[in-house]
Amino acid sequence: MSNTVTVAPVLVLNQNYEPLNVCNVRRAIVLLGREKAELLVNGRGELHSPRQSFPAPSVIRLTYMVRRPLLQRRLSRRDVFVRDKYMCQYCGKESRTMTLDHVVPRFRDGGHAWDNVVAACIPCNHRKAGRTPKEAGMRLLHEPQAPRPNPYYLFQARSLQDEWLQFMPWMKRS
Ligand SMILES: [Zn+2]
């Protein structure tokens, strides 16, 4: 099988058709072969191995329901940057090179939690240093908050295949 196709992304829907995650074609073929999933959209034609040919799926649906906690979201730098739209929460500058700022510094018992972390540009982070915004004479543009629980959050910063969008009505075509 060609490598570029086997690593192509496949949208995985839960049994109830809710988008669950993204895997690659190779993994999707394994799930289909074990009857753990059914093929919904074959976006990429056929894959051929010496003995068999397989549809190259673009969207599959699990044959069983995966329950997942929607509220327990890991807090990564990227999650914070996505929430803050890569905009410095002090000066409003947008950049792909953001730093993570703890509003109340960690060494002063500020938590590593949604309501205490923001995206900050490098100059603002340096200026603020180990101080609170008030001490540094700086103001947050928005009070940081945990994003609303959103089962579709996973897809917000991904590039989506056209044929996925019928399963993701909340996503706007850009
Ligand atoms: Zn800034």
XYZ file of N, CA and C and ligand atoms in Angstrom:
523
model
N 0.836 -1.199 0.000
C 0.000 0.000 0.000
C 0.870 1.248 0.000
N 0.377 2.254 -0.620
C 1.175 3.483 -0.667
C 1.126 4.190 0.679
N 2.282 4.656 1.087
C 2.362 5.239 2.417
C 1.581 6.528 2.576
N 1.548 7.330 1.512
C 0.851 8.608 1.664
C -0.630 8.379 1.918
N -1.207 7.332 1.312
C -2.628 7.085 1.553
C -2.851 6.485 2.939
N -1.977 5.575 3.368
C -2.255 4.906 4.643
C -2.177 5.862 5.831
N -1.466 6.962 5.700
C -1.419 7.908 6.817
C -2.404 9.071 6.636
N -3.196 9.023 5.574
C -4.179 10.098 5.377
C -5.195 10.077 6.517
N -5.718 11.242 6.899
C -6.623 11.296 8.050
C -8.023 10.783 7.744
N -8.584 10.116 8.731
C -9.934 9.556 8.628
C -10.743 10.069 9.812
N -11.912 10.579 9.523
C -12.808 11.030 10.585
C -13.499 9.817 11.192
N -13.424 9.698 12.524
C -14.065 8.585 13.230
C -15.297 9.119 13.949
N -16.453 8.567 13.611
C -17.687 8.961 14.293
C -18.024 7.924 15.351
N -18.606 8.398 16.421
C -19.117 7.494 17.436
C -20.339 6.750 16.868
N -20.791 5.771 17.599
C -21.956 5.019 17.107
C -23.149 5.945 16.841
N -23.242 7.006 17.623
C -24.355 7.947 17.441
C -24.050 9.045 16.417
N -23.027 8.860 15.628
C -22.631 9.784 14.568
C -21.966 11.064 15.062
N -21.673 11.120 16.335
C -20.962 12.297 16.824
C -19.471 12.140 16.495
N -18.867 13.159 15.913
C -17.438 13.058 15.626
C -16.633 12.815 16.897
N -15.733 11.858 16.823
C -15.033 11.395 18.016
C -13.554 11.728 17.955
N -12.932 11.379 16.869
C -11.526 11.725 16.702
C -11.112 11.503 15.253
N -9.824 11.580 15.064
C -9.273 11.394 13.723
C -8.211 10.307 13.817
N -8.264 9.345 12.938
C -7.198 8.350 12.888
C -6.639 8.341 11.468
N -5.771 7.399 11.151
C -5.295 7.348 9.774
C -5.906 6.153 9.053
N -5.687 6.112 7.755
C -6.321 5.084 6.927
C -5.926 3.679 7.389
N -4.654 3.512 7.733
C -4.206 2.189 8.164
C -5.010 1.693 9.371
N -5.152 2.584 10.364
C -5.909 2.234 11.568
C -7.389 1.981 11.224
N -7.921 2.800 10.340
C -9.333 2.654 9.965
C -9.570 1.296 9.315
N -8.634 0.858 8.483
C -8.790 -0.442 7.823
C -8.774 -1.571 8.851
N -7.939 -1.429 9.881
C -7.922 -2.432 10.955
C -9.284 -2.459 11.656
N -9.818 -1.291 11.981
C -11.124 -1.238 12.663
C -12.222 -1.843 11.789
N -12.169 -1.545 10.505
C -13.174 -2.107 9.594
C -13.021 -3.629 9.509
N -11.779 -4.075 9.432
C -11.519 -5.508 9.315
C -12.006 -6.285 10.528
N -11.932 -5.633 11.687
C -12.402 -6.297 12.914
C -13.877 -6.037 13.182
N -14.519 -5.412 12.244
C -15.936 -5.068 12.358
C -16.219 -4.207 13.580
N -15.238 -3.407 13.955
C -15.453 -2.430 15.024
C -15.950 -1.117 14.452
N -15.953 -1.022 13.152
C -16.405 0.201 12.509
C -16.998 -0.140 11.155
N -17.854 0.764 10.673
C -18.372 0.599 9.319
C -17.924 1.775 8.472
N -17.820 1.515 7.207
C -17.381 2.539 6.270
C -18.556 3.455 5.936
N -18.357 4.749 6.110
C -19.418 5.687 5.711
C -19.071 6.407 4.419
N -17.836 6.868 4.335
C -17.430 7.561 3.119
C -16.093 6.993 2.672
N -16.075 6.553 1.452
C -14.826 6.098 0.856
C -14.342 7.220 -0.050
N -13.526 8.068 0.528
C -13.165 9.261 -0.228
C -11.987 9.086 -1.151
N -11.328 7.955 -1.076
C -10.014 7.908 -1.729
C -9.813 6.667 -2.586
N -10.870 6.075 -3.030
C -10.710 4.936 -3.933
C -10.280 3.672 -3.226
N -9.465 2.900 -3.883
C -9.098 1.588 -3.351
C -7.615 1.519 -3.059
N -7.299 0.725 -2.057
C -5.910 0.405 -1.769
C -5.692 -1.047 -2.151
N -4.551 -1.324 -2.719
C -4.306 -2.705 -3.133
C -3.104 -3.278 -2.419
N -3.290 -4.434 -1.819
C -2.148 -5.205 -1.351
C -2.023 -6.358 -2.349
N -0.987 -7.160 -2.254
C -0.850 -8.217 -3.258
C -2.099 -9.096 -3.391
N -2.789 -9.353 -2.309
C -3.910 -10.297 -2.389
C -5.287 -9.669 -2.326
N -5.354 -8.482 -1.766
C -6.688 -7.933 -1.523
C -6.744 -6.480 -1.951
N -7.950 -5.976 -2.093
C -8.078 -4.531 -2.180
C -9.052 -4.067 -1.107
N -8.796 -2.880 -0.632
C -9.589 -2.313 0.456
C -10.080 -0.947 0.014
N -11.260 -0.569 0.456
C -11.624 0.835 0.271
C -10.732 1.688 1.161
N -10.360 2.851 0.707
C -9.557 3.766 1.519
C -10.502 4.767 2.162
N -10.868 4.532 3.411
C -11.953 5.325 3.988
C -11.565 6.772 4.253
N -12.574 7.602 4.257
C -12.382 8.979 4.693
C -13.203 9.249 5.952
N -14.340 8.539 6.083
C -15.160 8.655 7.298
C -15.612 7.246 7.687
N -15.415 6.894 8.953
C -15.929 5.624 9.458
C -16.772 5.891 10.708
N -17.590 4.915 11.036
C -18.441 5.039 12.227
C -18.238 3.790 13.071
N -17.986 3.993 14.350
C -17.787 2.848 15.240
C -19.093 2.086 15.398
N -18.981 0.770 15.580
C -20.183 -0.054 15.768
C -20.556 -0.128 17.248
N -19.811 0.557 18.077
C -20.117 0.570 19.507
C -19.972 1.996 20.001
N -20.549 2.257 21.154
C -20.571 3.618 21.674
C -19.361 3.842 22.573
N -18.613 4.886 22.289
C -17.516 5.259 23.166
C -17.991 6.383 24.067
N -17.879 6.151 25.360
C -18.249 7.216 26.290
C -16.980 7.929 26.714
N -17.060 9.209 26.707
C -15.841 9.916 27.089
C -16.227 11.113 27.929
N -15.407 11.409 28.877
C -15.695 12.553 29.727
C -15.413 13.835 28.967
N -16.427 14.650 28.831
C -16.251 15.874 28.056
C -15.604 16.977 28.869
N -15.706 16.845 30.173
C -15.226 17.950 30.999
C -13.741 17.838 31.317
N -13.228 16.626 31.304
C -11.832 16.467 31.677
C -10.946 16.722 30.482
N -10.543 17.925 30.379
C -9.700 18.280 29.259
C -8.315 18.571 29.795
N -7.336 18.003 29.130
C -5.978 18.306 29.529
C -5.722 19.771 29.209
N -4.819 20.341 29.920
C -4.517 21.750 29.716
C -3.121 21.847 29.122
N -3.059 21.988 27.837
C -1.761 22.091 27.174
C -1.554 23.532 26.710
N -0.319 23.852 26.407
C -0.026 25.184 25.865
C -0.887 25.454 24.642
N -0.962 24.444 23.779
C -1.702 24.642 22.543
C -3.183 24.919 22.813
N -3.752 24.209 23.795
C -5.157 24.453 24.148
C -5.371 25.904 24.561
N -4.423 26.407 25.347
C -4.551 27.789 25.815
C -4.410 28.753 24.630
N -3.447 28.477 23.753
C -3.246 29.369 22.603
C -4.466 29.356 21.685
N -5.043 28.185 21.512
C -6.242 28.106 20.663
C -7.386 28.887 21.317
N -7.559 28.683 22.631
C -8.621 29.437 23.316
C -8.412 30.931 23.132
N -7.178 31.378 23.261
C -6.885 32.810 23.177
C -6.620 33.275 21.745
N -6.829 32.362 20.791
C -6.692 32.676 19.360
C -5.315 33.240 19.031
N -4.309 32.719 19.697
C -2.925 33.158 19.459
C -2.801 34.678 19.565
N -3.548 35.246 20.489
C -3.498 36.687 20.706
C -2.991 36.944 22.119
N -1.997 37.808 22.212
C -1.467 38.164 23.524
C -2.588 38.772 24.353
N -2.819 38.243 25.521
C -3.946 38.699 26.333
C -3.630 39.980 27.102
N -2.436 40.515 26.886
C -2.091 41.806 27.491
C -2.119 42.931 26.459
N -1.473 42.726 25.319
C -1.395 43.827 24.342
C -2.236 43.592 23.091
N -2.769 42.375 22.932
C -3.642 42.119 21.795
C -2.916 41.737 20.519
N -1.599 41.653 20.575
C -0.854 41.293 19.372
C -1.081 39.819 19.047
N -1.272 39.537 17.765
C -1.413 38.147 17.336
C -0.095 37.641 16.803
N 0.243 36.429 17.195
C 1.503 35.855 16.746
C 1.434 34.347 16.889
N 2.192 33.660 16.071
C 2.274 32.209 16.229
C 3.282 31.850 17.312
N 4.089 32.801 17.715
C 5.078 32.500 18.753
C 4.627 33.114 20.067
N 3.721 32.443 20.718
C 3.201 32.906 22.000
C 3.938 32.208 23.135
N 3.892 32.822 24.274
C 4.348 32.145 25.482
C 3.137 31.939 26.379
N 3.302 31.033 27.325
C 2.225 30.763 28.271
C 2.530 31.557 29.533
N 1.607 32.412 29.909
C 1.819 33.208 31.120
C 0.884 32.736 32.225
N 1.443 32.514 33.405
C 0.608 32.273 34.578
C 0.277 33.629 35.190
N -0.983 33.967 35.207
C -1.399 35.316 35.634
C -0.863 35.589 37.034
N -1.201 34.721 37.981
C -0.508 34.728 39.272
C 0.637 33.740 39.119
N 1.876 34.201 39.250
C 3.008 33.304 38.953
C 2.946 32.012 39.761
N 3.459 30.987 39.152
C 3.392 29.676 39.805
C 4.143 29.676 41.124
N 5.273 30.362 41.178
C 6.041 30.323 42.424
C 5.341 31.121 43.530
N 4.274 31.813 43.152
C 3.452 32.465 44.173
C 2.110 31.759 44.276
N 2.136 30.492 44.012
C 0.980 29.606 44.178
C -0.126 29.814 43.157
N 0.200 30.461 42.057
C -0.786 30.518 40.971
C -0.932 29.139 40.359
N -2.132 28.737 40.094
C -2.383 27.383 39.601
C -2.101 27.256 38.114
N -1.818 26.024 37.719
C -1.767 25.738 36.280
C -3.168 25.313 35.891
N -4.031 26.295 35.745
C -5.451 26.024 35.538
C -5.977 27.027 34.522
N -7.084 26.656 33.886
C -7.641 27.495 32.819
C -7.785 28.954 33.237
N -8.170 29.177 34.507
C -8.434 30.560 34.900
C -7.179 31.295 35.368
N -6.023 30.651 35.218
C -4.791 31.344 35.604
C -3.713 31.293 34.532
N -4.075 30.853 33.345
C -3.077 30.843 32.265
C -3.626 31.601 31.062
N -2.749 32.338 30.424
C -3.139 33.069 29.205
C -1.981 33.026 28.210
N -2.317 33.273 26.960
C -1.292 33.469 25.938
C -0.716 34.873 26.098
N 0.598 34.981 26.028
C 1.248 36.293 26.120
C 2.384 36.345 25.110
N 2.562 37.502 24.489
C 3.690 37.646 23.567
C 4.969 37.718 24.411
N 6.090 37.527 23.751
C 7.349 37.462 24.498
C 7.648 38.789 25.220
N 7.502 39.952 24.544
C 7.776 41.214 25.274
C 6.882 41.401 26.502
N 5.595 41.071 26.370
C 4.706 41.241 27.531
C 5.089 40.283 28.651
N 5.450 39.075 28.284
C 5.831 38.103 29.308
C 7.081 38.586 30.044
N 8.033 39.139 29.296
C 9.247 39.662 29.938
C 8.930 40.846 30.841
N 8.053 41.702 30.340
C 7.726 42.903 31.102
C 7.029 42.536 32.410
N 6.136 41.571 32.322
C 5.370 41.183 33.509
C 6.246 40.415 34.490
N 7.110 39.583 33.946
C 8.036 38.789 34.766
C 7.302 38.084 35.896
N 7.845 38.103 37.102
C 7.256 37.331 38.189
C 6.227 38.113 38.982
N 5.504 38.989 38.299
C 4.542 39.820 39.029
C 3.118 39.501 38.606
N 2.182 39.960 39.383
C 0.788 39.874 38.949
C 0.562 41.016 37.956
N -0.505 40.932 37.165
C -0.762 42.039 36.226
C -0.857 43.384 36.943
N -1.512 43.402 38.082
C -1.683 44.654 38.806
C -0.330 45.235 39.208
N 0.517 44.378 39.758
C 1.853 44.841 40.167
C 2.649 45.354 38.977
N 2.426 44.720 37.830
C 3.188 45.112 36.638
C 2.514 46.258 35.890
N 1.372 46.711 36.386
C 0.649 47.780 35.698
C 0.101 47.342 34.346
N -0.271 46.073 34.254
C -0.785 45.553 32.989
C -2.207 45.070 33.195
N -2.954 45.073 32.092
C -4.341 44.609 32.204
C -4.609 43.490 31.230
N -5.344 42.510 31.720
C -5.772 41.422 30.840
C -6.919 41.903 29.955
N -6.880 41.530 28.702
C -7.976 41.888 27.798
C -9.249 41.129 28.163
N -9.082 39.878 28.580
C -10.229 39.056 28.992
C -9.842 38.297 30.241
N -10.812 38.083 31.109
C -10.581 37.179 32.224
C -10.480 35.762 31.676
N -9.400 35.067 31.977
C -9.290 33.711 31.426
C -10.297 32.756 32.060
N -10.883 31.935 31.209
C -11.869 30.960 31.674
C -11.640 29.637 30.974
N -12.140 28.600 31.592
C -12.131 27.304 30.914
C -13.080 27.387 29.726
N -12.686 26.839 28.590
C -13.628 26.816 27.466
C -14.838 25.982 27.826
N -15.957 26.306 27.238
C -17.144 25.483 27.482
C -16.875 24.068 27.019
N -17.384 23.099 27.756
C -17.194 21.721 27.305
C -17.740 21.583 25.885
N -16.948 21.056 25.035
C -17.322 21.021 23.630
C -16.758 19.750 23.017
N -17.632 18.828 22.643
C -17.127 17.562 22.106
C -16.383 17.753 20.797
N -16.546 18.906 20.196
C -15.952 19.106 18.885
C -14.661 19.912 18.948
N -14.249 20.202 20.147
C -13.075 21.038 20.358
C -11.861 20.511 19.600
N -11.765 19.190 19.614
C -10.663 18.506 18.959
C -10.425 18.980 17.532
N -11.516 19.387 16.893
C -11.398 19.677 15.473
C -11.123 21.141 15.178
N -11.076 21.959 16.213
C -11.012 23.391 15.959
C -9.727 23.827 15.284
N -8.654 23.135 15.550
C -7.390 23.584 14.983
C -6.861 22.582 13.957
N -7.741 21.815 13.384
C -7.303 20.824 12.396
C -7.725 21.248 11.011
N -7.021 20.748 10.038
C -7.535 20.970 8.695
C -8.525 19.854 8.391
N -9.657 20.244 7.896
C -10.763 19.305 7.708
C -10.878 18.936 6.244
N -11.225 17.692 6.015
C -11.475 17.246 4.657
C -12.893 17.684 4.265
N -13.062 18.046 3.019
C -14.382 18.509 2.559
C -15.495 17.517 2.881
N -15.205 16.233 2.676
C -16.270 15.246 2.843
C -16.611 14.996 4.308
N -15.842 15.587 5.244
C -16.161 15.449 6.668
C -17.270 16.418 7.077
N -17.382 17.498 6.330
C -18.182 18.612 6.841
C -19.656 18.264 6.973
N -20.129 17.329 6.164
C -21.531 16.917 6.299
C -21.804 16.317 7.680
N -20.757 15.848 8.357
C -20.928 15.283 9.694
C -20.625 16.307 10.782
N -20.258 17.499 10.371
C -19.841 18.536 11.321
C -20.570 19.835 10.993
N -21.878 19.837 11.167
C -22.645 21.008 10.707
C -22.264 22.309 11.421
N -21.618 22.207 12.575
C -21.272 23.423 13.306
C -20.032 24.081 12.712
N -19.305 23.375 11.860
C -18.063 23.902 11.305
C -18.393 24.752 10.088
N -17.845 25.938 10.090
C -18.073 26.784 8.915
C -16.986 26.497 7.895
N -17.395 26.441 6.694
C -16.435 26.321 5.617
C -15.668 27.639 5.508
N -14.359 27.560 5.456
C -13.637 28.832 5.383
C -13.136 29.033 3.964
Zn 1.791 41.307 24.366
